[in-house]
Short mmCIF file of C-alpha atoms in Angstrom, two decimals:
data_model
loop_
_atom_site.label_atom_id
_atom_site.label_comp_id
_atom_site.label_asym_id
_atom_site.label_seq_id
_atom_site.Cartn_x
_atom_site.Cartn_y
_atom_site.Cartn_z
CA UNK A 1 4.49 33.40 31.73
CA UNK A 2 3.55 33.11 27.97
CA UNK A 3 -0.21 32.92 29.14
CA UNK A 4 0.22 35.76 31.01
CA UNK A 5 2.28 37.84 28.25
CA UNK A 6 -1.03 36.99 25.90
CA UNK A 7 -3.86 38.08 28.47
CA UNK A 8 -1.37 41.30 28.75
CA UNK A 9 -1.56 42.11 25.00
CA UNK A 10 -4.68 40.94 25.14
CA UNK A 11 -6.04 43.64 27.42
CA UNK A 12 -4.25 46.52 26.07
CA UNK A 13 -5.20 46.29 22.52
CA UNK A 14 -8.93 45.53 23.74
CA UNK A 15 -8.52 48.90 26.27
CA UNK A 16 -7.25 50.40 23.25
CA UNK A 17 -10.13 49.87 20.90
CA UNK A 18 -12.57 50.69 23.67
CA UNK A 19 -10.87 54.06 24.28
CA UNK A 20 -10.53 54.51 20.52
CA UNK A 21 -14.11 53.34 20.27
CA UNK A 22 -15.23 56.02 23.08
CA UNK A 23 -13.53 58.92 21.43
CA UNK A 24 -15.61 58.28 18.02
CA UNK A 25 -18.76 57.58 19.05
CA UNK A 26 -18.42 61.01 20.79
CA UNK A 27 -16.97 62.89 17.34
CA UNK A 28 -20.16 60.97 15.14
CA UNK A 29 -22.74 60.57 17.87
CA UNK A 30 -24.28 62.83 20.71
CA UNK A 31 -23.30 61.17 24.06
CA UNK A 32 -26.65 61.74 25.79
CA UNK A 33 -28.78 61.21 22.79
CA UNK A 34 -31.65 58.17 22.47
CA UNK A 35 -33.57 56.19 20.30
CA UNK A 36 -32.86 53.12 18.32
CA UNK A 37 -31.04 54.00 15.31
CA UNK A 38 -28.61 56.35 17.56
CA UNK A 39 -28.31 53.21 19.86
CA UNK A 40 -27.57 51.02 16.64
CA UNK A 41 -24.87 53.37 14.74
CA UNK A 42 -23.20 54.15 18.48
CA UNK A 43 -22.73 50.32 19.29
CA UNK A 44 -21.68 49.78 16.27
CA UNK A 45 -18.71 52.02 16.01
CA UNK A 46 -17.91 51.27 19.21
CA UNK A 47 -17.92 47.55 18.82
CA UNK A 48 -16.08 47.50 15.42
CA UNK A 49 -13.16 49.37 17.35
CA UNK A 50 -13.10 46.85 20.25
CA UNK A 51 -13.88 44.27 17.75
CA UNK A 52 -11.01 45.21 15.62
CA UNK A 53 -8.07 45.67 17.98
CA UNK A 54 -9.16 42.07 19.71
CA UNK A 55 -9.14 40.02 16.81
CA UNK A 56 -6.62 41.16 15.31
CA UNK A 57 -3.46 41.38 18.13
CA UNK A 58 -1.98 37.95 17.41
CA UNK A 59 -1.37 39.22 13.43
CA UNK A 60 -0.06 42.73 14.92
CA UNK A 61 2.34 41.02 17.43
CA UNK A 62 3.79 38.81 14.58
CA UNK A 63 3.86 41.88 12.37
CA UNK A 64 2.14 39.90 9.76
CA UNK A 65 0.18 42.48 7.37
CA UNK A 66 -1.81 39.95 5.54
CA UNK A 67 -3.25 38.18 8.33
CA UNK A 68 -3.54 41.50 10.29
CA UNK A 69 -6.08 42.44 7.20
CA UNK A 70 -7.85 39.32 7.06
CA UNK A 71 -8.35 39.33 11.20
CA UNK A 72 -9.21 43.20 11.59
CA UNK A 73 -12.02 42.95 8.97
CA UNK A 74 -14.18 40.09 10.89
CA UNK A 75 -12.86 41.99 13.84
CA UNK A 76 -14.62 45.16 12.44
CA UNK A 77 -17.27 43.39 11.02
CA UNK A 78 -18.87 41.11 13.52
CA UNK A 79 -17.53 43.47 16.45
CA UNK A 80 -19.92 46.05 14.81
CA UNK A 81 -22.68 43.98 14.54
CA UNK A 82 -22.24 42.99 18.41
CA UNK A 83 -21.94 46.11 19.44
CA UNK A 84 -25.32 47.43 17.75
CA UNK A 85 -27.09 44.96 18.94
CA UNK A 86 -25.66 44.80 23.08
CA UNK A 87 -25.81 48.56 22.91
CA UNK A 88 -29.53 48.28 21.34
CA UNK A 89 -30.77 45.39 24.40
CA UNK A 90 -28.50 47.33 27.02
CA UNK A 91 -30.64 50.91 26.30
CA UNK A 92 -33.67 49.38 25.85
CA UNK A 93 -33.56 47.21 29.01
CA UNK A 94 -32.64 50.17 30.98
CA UNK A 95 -34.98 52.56 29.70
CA UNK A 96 -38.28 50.54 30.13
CA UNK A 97 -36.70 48.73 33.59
CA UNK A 98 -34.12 50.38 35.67
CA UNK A 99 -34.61 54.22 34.76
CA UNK A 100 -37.96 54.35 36.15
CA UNK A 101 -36.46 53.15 39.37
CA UNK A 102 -34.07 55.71 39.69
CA UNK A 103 -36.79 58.43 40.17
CA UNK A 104 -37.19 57.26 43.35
CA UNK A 105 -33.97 58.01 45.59
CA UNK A 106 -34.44 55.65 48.14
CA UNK A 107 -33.71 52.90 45.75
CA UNK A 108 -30.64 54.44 44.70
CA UNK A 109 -28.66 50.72 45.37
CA UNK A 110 -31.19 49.10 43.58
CA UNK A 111 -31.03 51.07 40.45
CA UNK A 112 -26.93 51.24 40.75
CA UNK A 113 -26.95 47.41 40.57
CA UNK A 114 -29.54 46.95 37.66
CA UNK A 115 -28.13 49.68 36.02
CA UNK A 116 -24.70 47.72 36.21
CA UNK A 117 -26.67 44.52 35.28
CA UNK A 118 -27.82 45.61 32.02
CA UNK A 119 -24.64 47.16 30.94
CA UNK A 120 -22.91 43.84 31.17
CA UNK A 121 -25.65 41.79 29.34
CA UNK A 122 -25.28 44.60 26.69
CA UNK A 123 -21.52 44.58 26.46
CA UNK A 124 -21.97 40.06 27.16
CA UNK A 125 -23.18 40.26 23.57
CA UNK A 126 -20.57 41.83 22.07
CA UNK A 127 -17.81 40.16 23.90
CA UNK A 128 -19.35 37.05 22.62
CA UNK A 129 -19.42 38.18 19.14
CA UNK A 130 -15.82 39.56 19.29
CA UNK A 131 -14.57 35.97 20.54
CA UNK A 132 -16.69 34.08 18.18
CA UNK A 133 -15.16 36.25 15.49
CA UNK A 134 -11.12 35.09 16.30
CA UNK A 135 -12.52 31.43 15.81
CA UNK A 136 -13.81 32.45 12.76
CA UNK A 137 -11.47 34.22 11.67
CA UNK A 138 -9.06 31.54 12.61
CA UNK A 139 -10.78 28.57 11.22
CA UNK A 140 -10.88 27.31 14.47
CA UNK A 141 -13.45 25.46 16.23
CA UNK A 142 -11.59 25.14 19.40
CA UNK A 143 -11.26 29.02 19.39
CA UNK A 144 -14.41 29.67 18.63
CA UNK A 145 -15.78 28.08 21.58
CA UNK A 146 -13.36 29.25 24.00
CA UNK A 147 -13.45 32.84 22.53
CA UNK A 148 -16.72 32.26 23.13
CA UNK A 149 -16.89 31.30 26.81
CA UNK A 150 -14.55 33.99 27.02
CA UNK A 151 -15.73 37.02 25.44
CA UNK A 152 -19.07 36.92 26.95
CA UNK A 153 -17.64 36.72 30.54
CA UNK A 154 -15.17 39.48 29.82
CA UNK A 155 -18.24 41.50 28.08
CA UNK A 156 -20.80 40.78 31.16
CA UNK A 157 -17.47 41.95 33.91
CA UNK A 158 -16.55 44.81 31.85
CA UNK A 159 -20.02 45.77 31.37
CA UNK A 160 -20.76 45.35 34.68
CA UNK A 161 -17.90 47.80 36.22
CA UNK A 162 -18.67 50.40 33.58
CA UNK A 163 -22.65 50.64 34.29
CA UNK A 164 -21.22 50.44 38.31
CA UNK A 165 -19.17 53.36 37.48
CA UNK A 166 -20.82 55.51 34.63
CA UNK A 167 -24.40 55.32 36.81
CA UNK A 168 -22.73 56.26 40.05
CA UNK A 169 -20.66 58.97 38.42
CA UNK A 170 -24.08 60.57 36.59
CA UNK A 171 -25.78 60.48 40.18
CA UNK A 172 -23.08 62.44 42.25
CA UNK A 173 -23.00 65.24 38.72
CA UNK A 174 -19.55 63.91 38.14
CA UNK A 175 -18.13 64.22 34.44
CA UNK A 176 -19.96 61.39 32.70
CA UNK A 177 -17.80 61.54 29.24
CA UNK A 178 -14.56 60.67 31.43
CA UNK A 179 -16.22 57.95 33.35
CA UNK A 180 -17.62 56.71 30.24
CA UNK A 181 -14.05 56.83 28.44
CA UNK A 182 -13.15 54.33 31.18
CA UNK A 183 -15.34 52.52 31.47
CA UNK A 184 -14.86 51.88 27.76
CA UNK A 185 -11.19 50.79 28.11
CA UNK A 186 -11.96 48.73 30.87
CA UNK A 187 -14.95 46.46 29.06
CA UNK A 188 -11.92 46.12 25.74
CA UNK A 189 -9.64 45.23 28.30
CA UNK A 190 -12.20 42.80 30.21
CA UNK A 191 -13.19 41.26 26.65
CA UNK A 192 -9.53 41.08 25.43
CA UNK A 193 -7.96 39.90 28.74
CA UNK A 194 -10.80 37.45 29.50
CA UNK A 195 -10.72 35.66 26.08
CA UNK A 196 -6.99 35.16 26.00
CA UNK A 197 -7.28 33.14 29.79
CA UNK A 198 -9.98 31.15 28.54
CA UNK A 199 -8.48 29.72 25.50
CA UNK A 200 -5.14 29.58 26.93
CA UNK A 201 -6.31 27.75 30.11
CA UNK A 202 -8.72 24.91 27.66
CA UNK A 203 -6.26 25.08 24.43
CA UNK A 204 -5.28 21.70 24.12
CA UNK A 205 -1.48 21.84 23.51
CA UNK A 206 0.82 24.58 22.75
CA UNK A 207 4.33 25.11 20.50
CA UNK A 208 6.71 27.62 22.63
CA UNK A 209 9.18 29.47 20.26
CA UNK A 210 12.56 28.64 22.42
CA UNK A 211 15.29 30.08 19.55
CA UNK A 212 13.64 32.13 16.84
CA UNK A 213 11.69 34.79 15.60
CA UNK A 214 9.31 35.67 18.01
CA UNK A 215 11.71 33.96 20.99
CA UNK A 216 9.63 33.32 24.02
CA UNK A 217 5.95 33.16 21.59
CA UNK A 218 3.67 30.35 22.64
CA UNK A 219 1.41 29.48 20.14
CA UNK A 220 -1.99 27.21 20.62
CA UNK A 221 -2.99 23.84 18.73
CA UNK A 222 -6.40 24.33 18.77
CA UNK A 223 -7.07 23.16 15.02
CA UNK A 224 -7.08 19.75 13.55
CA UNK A 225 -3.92 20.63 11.01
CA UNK A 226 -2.11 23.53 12.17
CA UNK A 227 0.57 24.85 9.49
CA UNK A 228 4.16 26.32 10.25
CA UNK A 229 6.14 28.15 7.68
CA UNK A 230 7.33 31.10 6.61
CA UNK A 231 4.07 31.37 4.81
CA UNK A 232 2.12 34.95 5.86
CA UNK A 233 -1.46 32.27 6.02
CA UNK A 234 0.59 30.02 8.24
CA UNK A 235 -1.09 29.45 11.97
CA UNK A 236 2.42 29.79 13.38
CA UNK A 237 4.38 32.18 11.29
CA UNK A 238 8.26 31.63 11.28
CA UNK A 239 9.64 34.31 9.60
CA UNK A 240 13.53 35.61 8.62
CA UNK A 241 15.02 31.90 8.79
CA UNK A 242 15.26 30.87 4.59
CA UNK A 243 16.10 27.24 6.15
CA UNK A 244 12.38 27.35 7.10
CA UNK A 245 9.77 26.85 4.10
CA UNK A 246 6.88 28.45 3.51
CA UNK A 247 4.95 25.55 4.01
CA UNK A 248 6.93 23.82 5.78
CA UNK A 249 5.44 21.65 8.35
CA UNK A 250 1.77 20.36 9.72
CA UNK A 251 1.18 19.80 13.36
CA UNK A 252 -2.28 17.33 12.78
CA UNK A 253 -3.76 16.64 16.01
CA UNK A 254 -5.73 12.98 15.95
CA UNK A 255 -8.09 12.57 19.02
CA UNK A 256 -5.18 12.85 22.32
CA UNK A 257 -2.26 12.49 20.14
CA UNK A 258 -0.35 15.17 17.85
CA UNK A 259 1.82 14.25 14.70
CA UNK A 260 4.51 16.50 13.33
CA UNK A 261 4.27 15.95 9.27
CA UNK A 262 6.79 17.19 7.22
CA UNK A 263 5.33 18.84 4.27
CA UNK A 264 7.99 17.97 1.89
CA UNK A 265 10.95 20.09 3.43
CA UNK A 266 14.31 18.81 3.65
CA UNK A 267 14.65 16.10 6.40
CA UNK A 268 17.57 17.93 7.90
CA UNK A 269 16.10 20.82 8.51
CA UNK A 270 12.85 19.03 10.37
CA UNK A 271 13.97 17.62 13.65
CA UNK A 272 12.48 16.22 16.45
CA UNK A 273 15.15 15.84 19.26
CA UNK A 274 17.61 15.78 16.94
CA UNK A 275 16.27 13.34 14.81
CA UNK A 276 15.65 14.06 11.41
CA UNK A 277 12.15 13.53 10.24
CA UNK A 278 11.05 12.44 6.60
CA UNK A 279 7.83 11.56 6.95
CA UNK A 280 5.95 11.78 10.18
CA UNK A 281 6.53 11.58 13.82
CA UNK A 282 4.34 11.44 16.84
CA UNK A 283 4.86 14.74 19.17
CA UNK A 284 5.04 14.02 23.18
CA UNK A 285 5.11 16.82 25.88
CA UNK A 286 8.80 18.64 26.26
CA UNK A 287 9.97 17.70 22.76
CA UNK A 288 12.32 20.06 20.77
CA UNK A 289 11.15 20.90 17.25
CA UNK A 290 14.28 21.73 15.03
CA UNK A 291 12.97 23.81 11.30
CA UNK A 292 16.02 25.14 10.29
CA UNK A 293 17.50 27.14 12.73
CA UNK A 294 13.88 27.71 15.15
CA UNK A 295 13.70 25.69 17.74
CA UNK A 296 9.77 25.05 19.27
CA UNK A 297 8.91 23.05 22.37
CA UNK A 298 5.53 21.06 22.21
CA UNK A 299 3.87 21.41 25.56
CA UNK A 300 0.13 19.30 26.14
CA UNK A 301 -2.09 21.36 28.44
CA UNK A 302 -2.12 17.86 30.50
CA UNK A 303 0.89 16.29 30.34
CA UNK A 304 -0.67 12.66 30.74
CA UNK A 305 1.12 11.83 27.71
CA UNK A 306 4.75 12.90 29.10
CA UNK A 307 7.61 10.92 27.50
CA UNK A 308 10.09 13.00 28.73
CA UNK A 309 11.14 15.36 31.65
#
């Protein structure tokens, strides 16, 4: 349920930004205009606003305004950059390739599908750059891969339905600026939804917030040290309990196995089943993790490890 509570966020911020994205490149930018530089500034703004709502959910659903700032400006950076450059391939592909061959009407399925095509290697680039940009962002190689993986398959399916759409709409007269506002929201959604599933199917383990702020949160280990504190730079924020520190804990993963170090916080307020931990203790799937008053449950993606039921 968490997973599918993250791929839901996930694909409504990412519609969000590509509606939001839609609306200014139409205020800034003529919708049916060419060349390169119009191409470069209209990918741009577009990707930034996918870009930005994307990277930075995870900091707007713990309502954490420093982390929100530091996320949303690589999201807005890099998304821009990816979205210059997959808008700049997609036009060019389709203006020296696919537009001569819809000229010719008895090709019309032919030019549908390459049309389609090139969209989604556009938009693949900038769903790659907007999941690189979390791992970044994140300091986290595990992320950055599976944003990876993940962003440029949502990019290349979102693409791919808006090109489907946005060409067949333009060839029956329809209203191209509302198929091209969906077909916006669908590639942020496809990016945002797609990245989410990746890394939560290949994170490696996960803490689940059982009692808490944030009850119900899941949050990934995909990081050699991740930290946990009331800290606004912690990886798993656990704010409004003053029993928790701001830095009060490490979760250090060391090749299959992950440690719980306590970072110099009160022994009775660190628990791991209900035993107090000083020093260090070794973390196996289904175990209860007691800081202060939050309770977490450690959960391995495989639970080859299992200790306990």
């Amino acid at each position: 349920m968490s997973l599918l509570i993250r791929i839901y966020f996930n694909a409504v911020f990412g519609g969000l930004g590509g509606l939001l994205g839609w609306v200014l490149f139409g205020v800034f930018f003529d919708p049916k205009g060419s060349g390169v530089l119009h191409w470069l500034l209209g990918g741009a703004v577009i990707g930034c606003s996918i870009g930005y709502f994307v990277v930075s959910v995870e900091a707007i659903r713990d309502r954490s305004l420093v982390r929100f700032s530091r996320l949303a400006s690589y999201g807005l950076i890099l998304g821009a950059l990816g979205g210059a450059l997959g808008f700049l391939l997609g036009e060019l592909i389709y203006s020296v390739l696919i537009q001569p061959i819809g000229a010719d009407r008895s090709r019309s399925g032919l030019y549908l599908l390459g049309a389609a095509v090139v969209r989604g290697l556009g938009w693949m680039i900038l769903g790659l750059v907007v999941g690189v940009s979390e791992g970044i962002a994140a300091r986290s190689l595990g992320k950055f891969s599976y944003g990876a993986i993940g962003g440029a398959l949502g990019g290349f399916v979102g693409g791919f339905l808006f090109g489907l759409f946005y060409t067949a709409a333009s060839r029956r007269g329809d209203p191209t600026l509302v198929w091209g506002a969906v077909g916006l929201v669908i590639v942020g959604a496809s990016i945002g939804s797609l990245t989410a599933l990746v890394q939560g199917v290949f994170q490696p383990a996960s803490v689940k917030v059982l009692r808490g702020w944030q009850e119900g949160r899941e949050y990934a280990l995909d990081k050699p040290s991740s930290r946990l504190g009331r800290d606004e730079h912690a990886d798993i924020a656990l704010f409004r309990d003053m029993r928790v520190e701001k830095q009060h804990a490490l979760i250090q993963r060391q090749g299959n196995r992950f440690v719980l170090v306590n970072t110099n916080a009160p022994a009775d307020f660190t628990r791991v089943n209900g035993v107090a931990v000083s020093n260090y203790h070794e973390l196996y799937d289904g175990d209860r993790i007691e800081l202060g008053q939050v309770v977490l449950r450690f959960q391995m993606r495989t639970a080859q490890n299992r200790k306990r039921k």
